[in-house]
Amino acid sequence: LNILLKNGLEEVINQLKQLDKPIFADLKMFLGERTMVWIAKDIAKLGIEFTNIHLLAGLDAVEGVSEVFKDTNTNLLGLTVPTHYDDKYCQENYGKSLADVVVELAAIASKTGCKGIILPPATLNPVSETYDGLLVVPAIRVQGLPGFDDKRHTDAVTPKKAIGDSANILVCGTPITKSQDMTNVLKIVLSEMS
């Protein structure tokens, strides 16, 4: 990953910067702290606005990466529970409900200086009551668009519902990237947000 960051990614990032929009490097970091800090330094040098880390990497690791971004324009988002896991998974692996796990991980994000968290749509309401950072919601789906029936996410949501439930940033990858007409699909998704 370090080689990619240093050689190939810089060119792509420079092209994306020409669009004058925030760039989100969806790295889902969950490596050793030292490796994640190296990656974070490269991300900060590239001027990427957002990247993410699994909050399950632990308090020290998340703090270490967060410290790298302290005086930069890069914002760290803490990944709570990916949307392909559900309440049953959390009960089996953590002995707690999905919402309880996400609330606990949101507390780690608060302690470590994360700008926000990435969380399953179903947990927006309980988390928004206790967490004051950015709430980033993946698995945005619009009926009739590619990916609507994508079963990888057990918890998908429409743009309007996510916004109504306090989401600040929506992540809508599959419907756009799986389309033959990405521009038109993006316009449809944006129209669904109002």
mmCIF file of C-alpha atoms in Angstrom:
data_model
loop_
_atom_site.group_PDB
_atom_site.id
_atom_site.type_symbol
_atom_site.label_atom_id
_atom_site.label_comp_id
_atom_site.label_asym_id
_atom_site.label_seq_id
_atom_site.Cartn_x
_atom_site.Cartn_y
_atom_site.Cartn_z
ATOM 1 C CA LEU A 1 0.000 0.000 0.000
ATOM 2 C CA ASN A 2 2.835 2.394 0.761
ATOM 3 C CA ILE A 3 4.246 1.901 -2.763
ATOM 4 C CA LEU A 4 0.820 2.556 -4.272
ATOM 5 C CA LEU A 5 0.419 5.665 -2.141
ATOM 6 C CA LYS A 6 3.775 7.019 -3.210
ATOM 7 C CA ASN A 7 3.679 6.110 -6.903
ATOM 8 C CA GLY A 8 0.251 5.574 -8.438
ATOM 9 C CA LEU A 9 -2.162 7.258 -6.098
ATOM 10 C CA GLU A 10 -0.581 10.703 -6.177
ATOM 11 C CA GLU A 11 -1.331 11.072 -9.881
ATOM 12 C CA VAL A 12 -4.948 9.983 -9.405
ATOM 13 C CA ILE A 13 -5.415 12.321 -6.439
ATOM 14 C CA ASN A 14 -4.041 15.254 -8.424
ATOM 15 C CA GLN A 15 -6.572 14.515 -11.176
ATOM 16 C CA LEU A 16 -9.414 14.305 -8.648
ATOM 17 C CA LYS A 17 -8.380 17.601 -7.045
ATOM 18 C CA GLN A 18 -9.118 19.319 -10.354
ATOM 19 C CA LEU A 19 -12.815 18.610 -9.676
ATOM 20 C CA ASP A 20 -12.562 20.869 -6.598
ATOM 21 C CA LYS A 21 -14.502 18.423 -4.393
ATOM 22 C CA PRO A 22 -13.514 16.737 -1.112
ATOM 23 C CA ILE A 23 -11.639 13.463 -1.572
ATOM 24 C CA PHE A 24 -12.381 10.458 0.635
ATOM 25 C CA ALA A 25 -9.748 7.700 0.709
ATOM 26 C CA ASP A 26 -11.807 4.738 1.923
ATOM 27 C CA LEU A 27 -8.854 2.781 3.338
ATOM 28 C CA LYS A 28 -10.612 1.157 6.309
ATOM 29 C CA MET A 29 -7.234 1.001 8.057
ATOM 30 C CA PHE A 30 -6.892 -1.911 10.477
ATOM 31 C CA LEU A 31 -3.191 -2.724 10.560
ATOM 32 C CA GLY A 32 -0.517 -2.240 13.168
ATOM 33 C CA GLU A 33 -0.285 1.289 14.552
ATOM 34 C CA ARG A 34 3.152 1.959 13.049
ATOM 35 C CA THR A 35 1.988 0.971 9.543
ATOM 36 C CA MET A 36 -1.198 3.017 9.838
ATOM 37 C CA VAL A 37 0.798 6.065 10.959
ATOM 38 C CA TRP A 38 3.054 5.753 7.887
ATOM 39 C CA ILE A 39 0.009 5.533 5.630
ATOM 40 C CA ALA A 40 -1.627 8.468 7.430
ATOM 41 C CA LYS A 41 1.431 10.647 6.835
ATOM 42 C CA ASP A 42 1.258 9.926 3.094
ATOM 43 C CA ILE A 43 -2.482 10.622 3.020
ATOM 44 C CA ALA A 44 -1.956 13.966 4.781
ATOM 45 C CA LYS A 45 0.817 14.948 2.335
ATOM 46 C CA LEU A 46 -1.548 14.257 -0.570
ATOM 47 C CA GLY A 47 -4.089 16.664 0.905
ATOM 48 C CA ILE A 48 -6.899 14.125 1.018
ATOM 49 C CA GLU A 49 -9.797 15.549 3.033
ATOM 50 C CA PHE A 50 -11.157 12.310 4.549
ATOM 51 C CA THR A 51 -9.912 8.823 5.326
ATOM 52 C CA ASN A 52 -11.022 6.165 7.766
ATOM 53 C CA ILE A 53 -9.849 3.681 10.351
ATOM 54 C CA HIS A 54 -11.546 0.735 12.030
ATOM 55 C CA LEU A 55 -12.258 1.829 15.578
ATOM 56 C CA LEU A 56 -11.726 -1.794 16.604
ATOM 57 C CA ALA A 57 -8.015 -1.180 15.899
ATOM 58 C CA GLY A 58 -7.958 0.105 19.468
ATOM 59 C CA LEU A 59 -7.655 3.351 21.360
ATOM 60 C CA ASP A 60 -3.861 3.697 21.026
ATOM 61 C CA ALA A 61 -3.825 2.987 17.281
ATOM 62 C CA VAL A 62 -6.683 5.385 16.547
ATOM 63 C CA GLU A 63 -5.045 8.087 18.687
ATOM 64 C CA GLY A 64 -1.724 7.564 16.879
ATOM 65 C CA VAL A 65 -3.306 8.017 13.460
ATOM 66 C CA SER A 66 -5.477 10.907 14.645
ATOM 67 C CA GLU A 67 -2.373 12.704 15.918
ATOM 68 C CA VAL A 68 -0.858 12.622 12.414
ATOM 69 C CA PHE A 69 -3.837 14.593 11.079
ATOM 70 C CA LYS A 70 -3.945 17.102 13.947
ATOM 71 C CA ASP A 71 -2.572 20.121 12.046
ATOM 72 C CA THR A 72 -3.547 19.053 8.524
ATOM 73 C CA ASN A 73 -6.631 19.316 6.325
ATOM 74 C CA THR A 74 -7.246 15.561 6.555
ATOM 75 C CA ASN A 75 -10.163 14.425 8.704
ATOM 76 C CA LEU A 76 -10.189 10.976 10.272
ATOM 77 C CA LEU A 77 -13.457 9.056 10.291
ATOM 78 C CA GLY A 78 -13.860 6.101 12.625
ATOM 79 C CA LEU A 79 -15.485 3.035 11.077
ATOM 80 C CA THR A 80 -17.828 1.462 13.614
ATOM 81 C CA VAL A 81 -19.537 -1.667 12.262
ATOM 82 C CA PRO A 82 -19.604 -2.266 8.487
ATOM 83 C CA THR A 83 -23.075 -2.457 6.964
ATOM 84 C CA HIS A 84 -22.709 -6.108 5.982
ATOM 85 C CA TYR A 85 -22.844 -7.032 9.687
ATOM 86 C CA ASP A 86 -26.075 -7.008 11.638
ATOM 87 C CA ASP A 87 -27.479 -7.311 15.133
ATOM 88 C CA LYS A 88 -27.080 -11.111 15.120
ATOM 89 C CA TYR A 89 -23.372 -10.762 14.254
ATOM 90 C CA CYS A 90 -22.835 -8.261 17.077
ATOM 91 C CA GLN A 91 -24.677 -10.450 19.589
ATOM 92 C CA GLU A 92 -22.586 -13.482 18.593
ATOM 93 C CA ASN A 93 -19.241 -11.658 18.573
ATOM 94 C CA TYR A 94 -19.612 -8.905 21.175
ATOM 95 C CA GLY A 95 -22.552 -10.031 23.308
ATOM 96 C CA LYS A 96 -24.287 -6.725 22.557
ATOM 97 C CA SER A 97 -26.741 -5.277 20.092
ATOM 98 C CA LEU A 98 -25.546 -3.548 16.940
ATOM 99 C CA ALA A 99 -26.658 -0.178 18.343
ATOM 100 C CA ASP A 100 -24.792 -0.744 21.631
ATOM 101 C CA VAL A 101 -21.572 -1.694 19.811
ATOM 102 C CA VAL A 102 -21.805 1.389 17.582
ATOM 103 C CA VAL A 103 -22.464 3.693 20.563
ATOM 104 C CA GLU A 104 -19.385 2.285 22.352
ATOM 105 C CA LEU A 105 -17.212 2.695 19.266
ATOM 106 C CA ALA A 106 -18.520 6.254 18.801
ATOM 107 C CA ALA A 107 -17.198 6.990 22.310
ATOM 108 C CA ILE A 108 -13.729 5.845 21.162
ATOM 109 C CA ALA A 109 -14.012 8.166 18.151
ATOM 110 C CA SER A 110 -14.819 11.061 20.493
ATOM 111 C CA LYS A 111 -11.872 10.305 22.790
ATOM 112 C CA THR A 112 -9.377 10.007 19.950
ATOM 113 C CA GLY A 113 -10.160 13.112 17.932
ATOM 114 C CA CYS A 114 -11.980 11.543 14.988
ATOM 115 C CA LYS A 115 -13.942 14.115 13.004
ATOM 116 C CA GLY A 116 -16.809 11.670 12.618
ATOM 117 C CA ILE A 117 -17.910 8.071 12.403
ATOM 118 C CA ILE A 118 -19.114 5.748 9.674
ATOM 119 C CA LEU A 119 -22.081 3.795 10.940
ATOM 120 C CA PRO A 120 -24.890 1.513 9.788
ATOM 121 C CA PRO A 121 -28.088 3.406 8.911
ATOM 122 C CA ALA A 122 -30.164 1.590 11.548
ATOM 123 C CA THR A 123 -27.969 3.030 14.302
ATOM 124 C CA LEU A 124 -28.328 6.693 13.332
ATOM 125 C CA ASN A 125 -31.046 7.530 15.848
ATOM 126 C CA PRO A 126 -29.454 6.072 18.994
ATOM 127 C CA VAL A 127 -25.985 7.380 18.084
ATOM 128 C CA SER A 128 -27.093 10.888 17.096
ATOM 129 C CA GLU A 129 -28.437 11.321 20.641
ATOM 130 C CA THR A 130 -24.969 10.910 22.197
ATOM 131 C CA TYR A 131 -22.390 11.649 19.496
ATOM 132 C CA ASP A 132 -21.730 15.143 18.135
ATOM 133 C CA GLY A 133 -19.272 14.465 15.278
ATOM 134 C CA LEU A 134 -20.047 13.859 11.622
ATOM 135 C CA LEU A 135 -22.356 10.919 10.940
ATOM 136 C CA VAL A 136 -21.350 9.224 7.693
ATOM 137 C CA VAL A 137 -23.769 6.634 6.323
ATOM 138 C CA PRO A 138 -22.842 4.103 3.620
ATOM 139 C CA ALA A 139 -25.162 1.728 1.753
ATOM 140 C CA ILE A 140 -27.252 4.497 0.227
ATOM 141 C CA ARG A 141 -29.653 2.941 -2.268
ATOM 142 C CA VAL A 142 -32.354 4.274 -4.588
ATOM 143 C CA GLN A 143 -35.056 1.919 -5.863
ATOM 144 C CA GLY A 144 -34.616 1.080 -9.524
ATOM 145 C CA LEU A 145 -30.910 1.938 -9.635
ATOM 146 C CA PRO A 146 -28.022 -0.546 -9.849
ATOM 147 C CA GLY A 147 -27.189 -2.065 -6.477
ATOM 148 C CA PHE A 148 -30.673 -1.604 -4.998
ATOM 149 C CA ASP A 149 -30.958 -5.339 -4.413
ATOM 150 C CA ASP A 150 -27.289 -5.698 -3.410
ATOM 151 C CA LYS A 151 -27.307 -8.199 -0.540
ATOM 152 C CA ARG A 152 -23.808 -7.330 0.712
ATOM 153 C CA HIS A 153 -25.339 -4.678 2.941
ATOM 154 C CA THR A 154 -27.832 -5.928 5.494
ATOM 155 C CA ASP A 155 -28.728 -2.341 6.295
ATOM 156 C CA ALA A 156 -29.256 -0.167 3.215
ATOM 157 C CA VAL A 157 -31.195 3.107 3.276
ATOM 158 C CA THR A 158 -32.562 5.746 0.923
ATOM 159 C CA PRO A 159 -30.922 9.184 0.812
ATOM 160 C CA LYS A 160 -34.034 10.911 2.169
ATOM 161 C CA LYS A 161 -34.329 8.514 5.137
ATOM 162 C CA ALA A 162 -30.627 8.857 6.033
ATOM 163 C CA ILE A 163 -30.827 12.649 5.994
ATOM 164 C CA GLY A 164 -34.043 12.546 8.010
ATOM 165 C CA ASP A 165 -32.262 10.409 10.597
ATOM 166 C CA SER A 166 -29.433 13.001 11.027
ATOM 167 C CA ALA A 167 -26.771 11.744 8.599
ATOM 168 C CA ASN A 168 -24.291 14.471 7.591
ATOM 169 C CA ILE A 169 -22.519 12.635 4.760
ATOM 170 C CA LEU A 170 -23.947 9.910 2.518
ATOM 171 C CA VAL A 171 -21.830 7.269 0.773
ATOM 172 C CA CYS A 172 -23.410 5.966 -2.408
ATOM 173 C CA GLY A 173 -20.837 3.924 -4.288
ATOM 174 C CA THR A 174 -22.410 0.874 -5.922
ATOM 175 C CA PRO A 175 -25.415 2.530 -7.611
ATOM 176 C CA ILE A 176 -23.072 5.012 -9.270
ATOM 177 C CA THR A 177 -20.048 2.856 -10.065
ATOM 178 C CA LYS A 178 -22.130 -0.080 -11.383
ATOM 179 C CA SER A 179 -24.065 2.152 -13.765
ATOM 180 C CA GLN A 180 -23.406 2.646 -17.458
ATOM 181 C CA ASP A 181 -24.441 6.305 -17.017
ATOM 182 C CA MET A 182 -22.793 7.453 -13.785
ATOM 183 C CA THR A 183 -23.625 11.126 -14.314
ATOM 184 C CA ASN A 184 -27.340 10.444 -14.684
ATOM 185 C CA VAL A 185 -27.401 8.094 -11.684
ATOM 186 C CA LEU A 186 -25.609 10.707 -9.576
ATOM 187 C CA LYS A 187 -28.249 13.257 -10.562
ATOM 188 C CA ILE A 188 -30.993 10.814 -9.543
ATOM 189 C CA VAL A 189 -29.350 10.148 -6.174
ATOM 190 C CA LEU A 190 -28.937 13.880 -5.562
ATOM 191 C CA SER A 191 -32.589 14.519 -6.455
ATOM 192 C CA GLU A 192 -33.607 11.865 -3.909
ATOM 193 C CA MET A 193 -31.840 13.835 -1.178
ATOM 194 C CA SER A 194 -34.303 16.727 -1.249
#
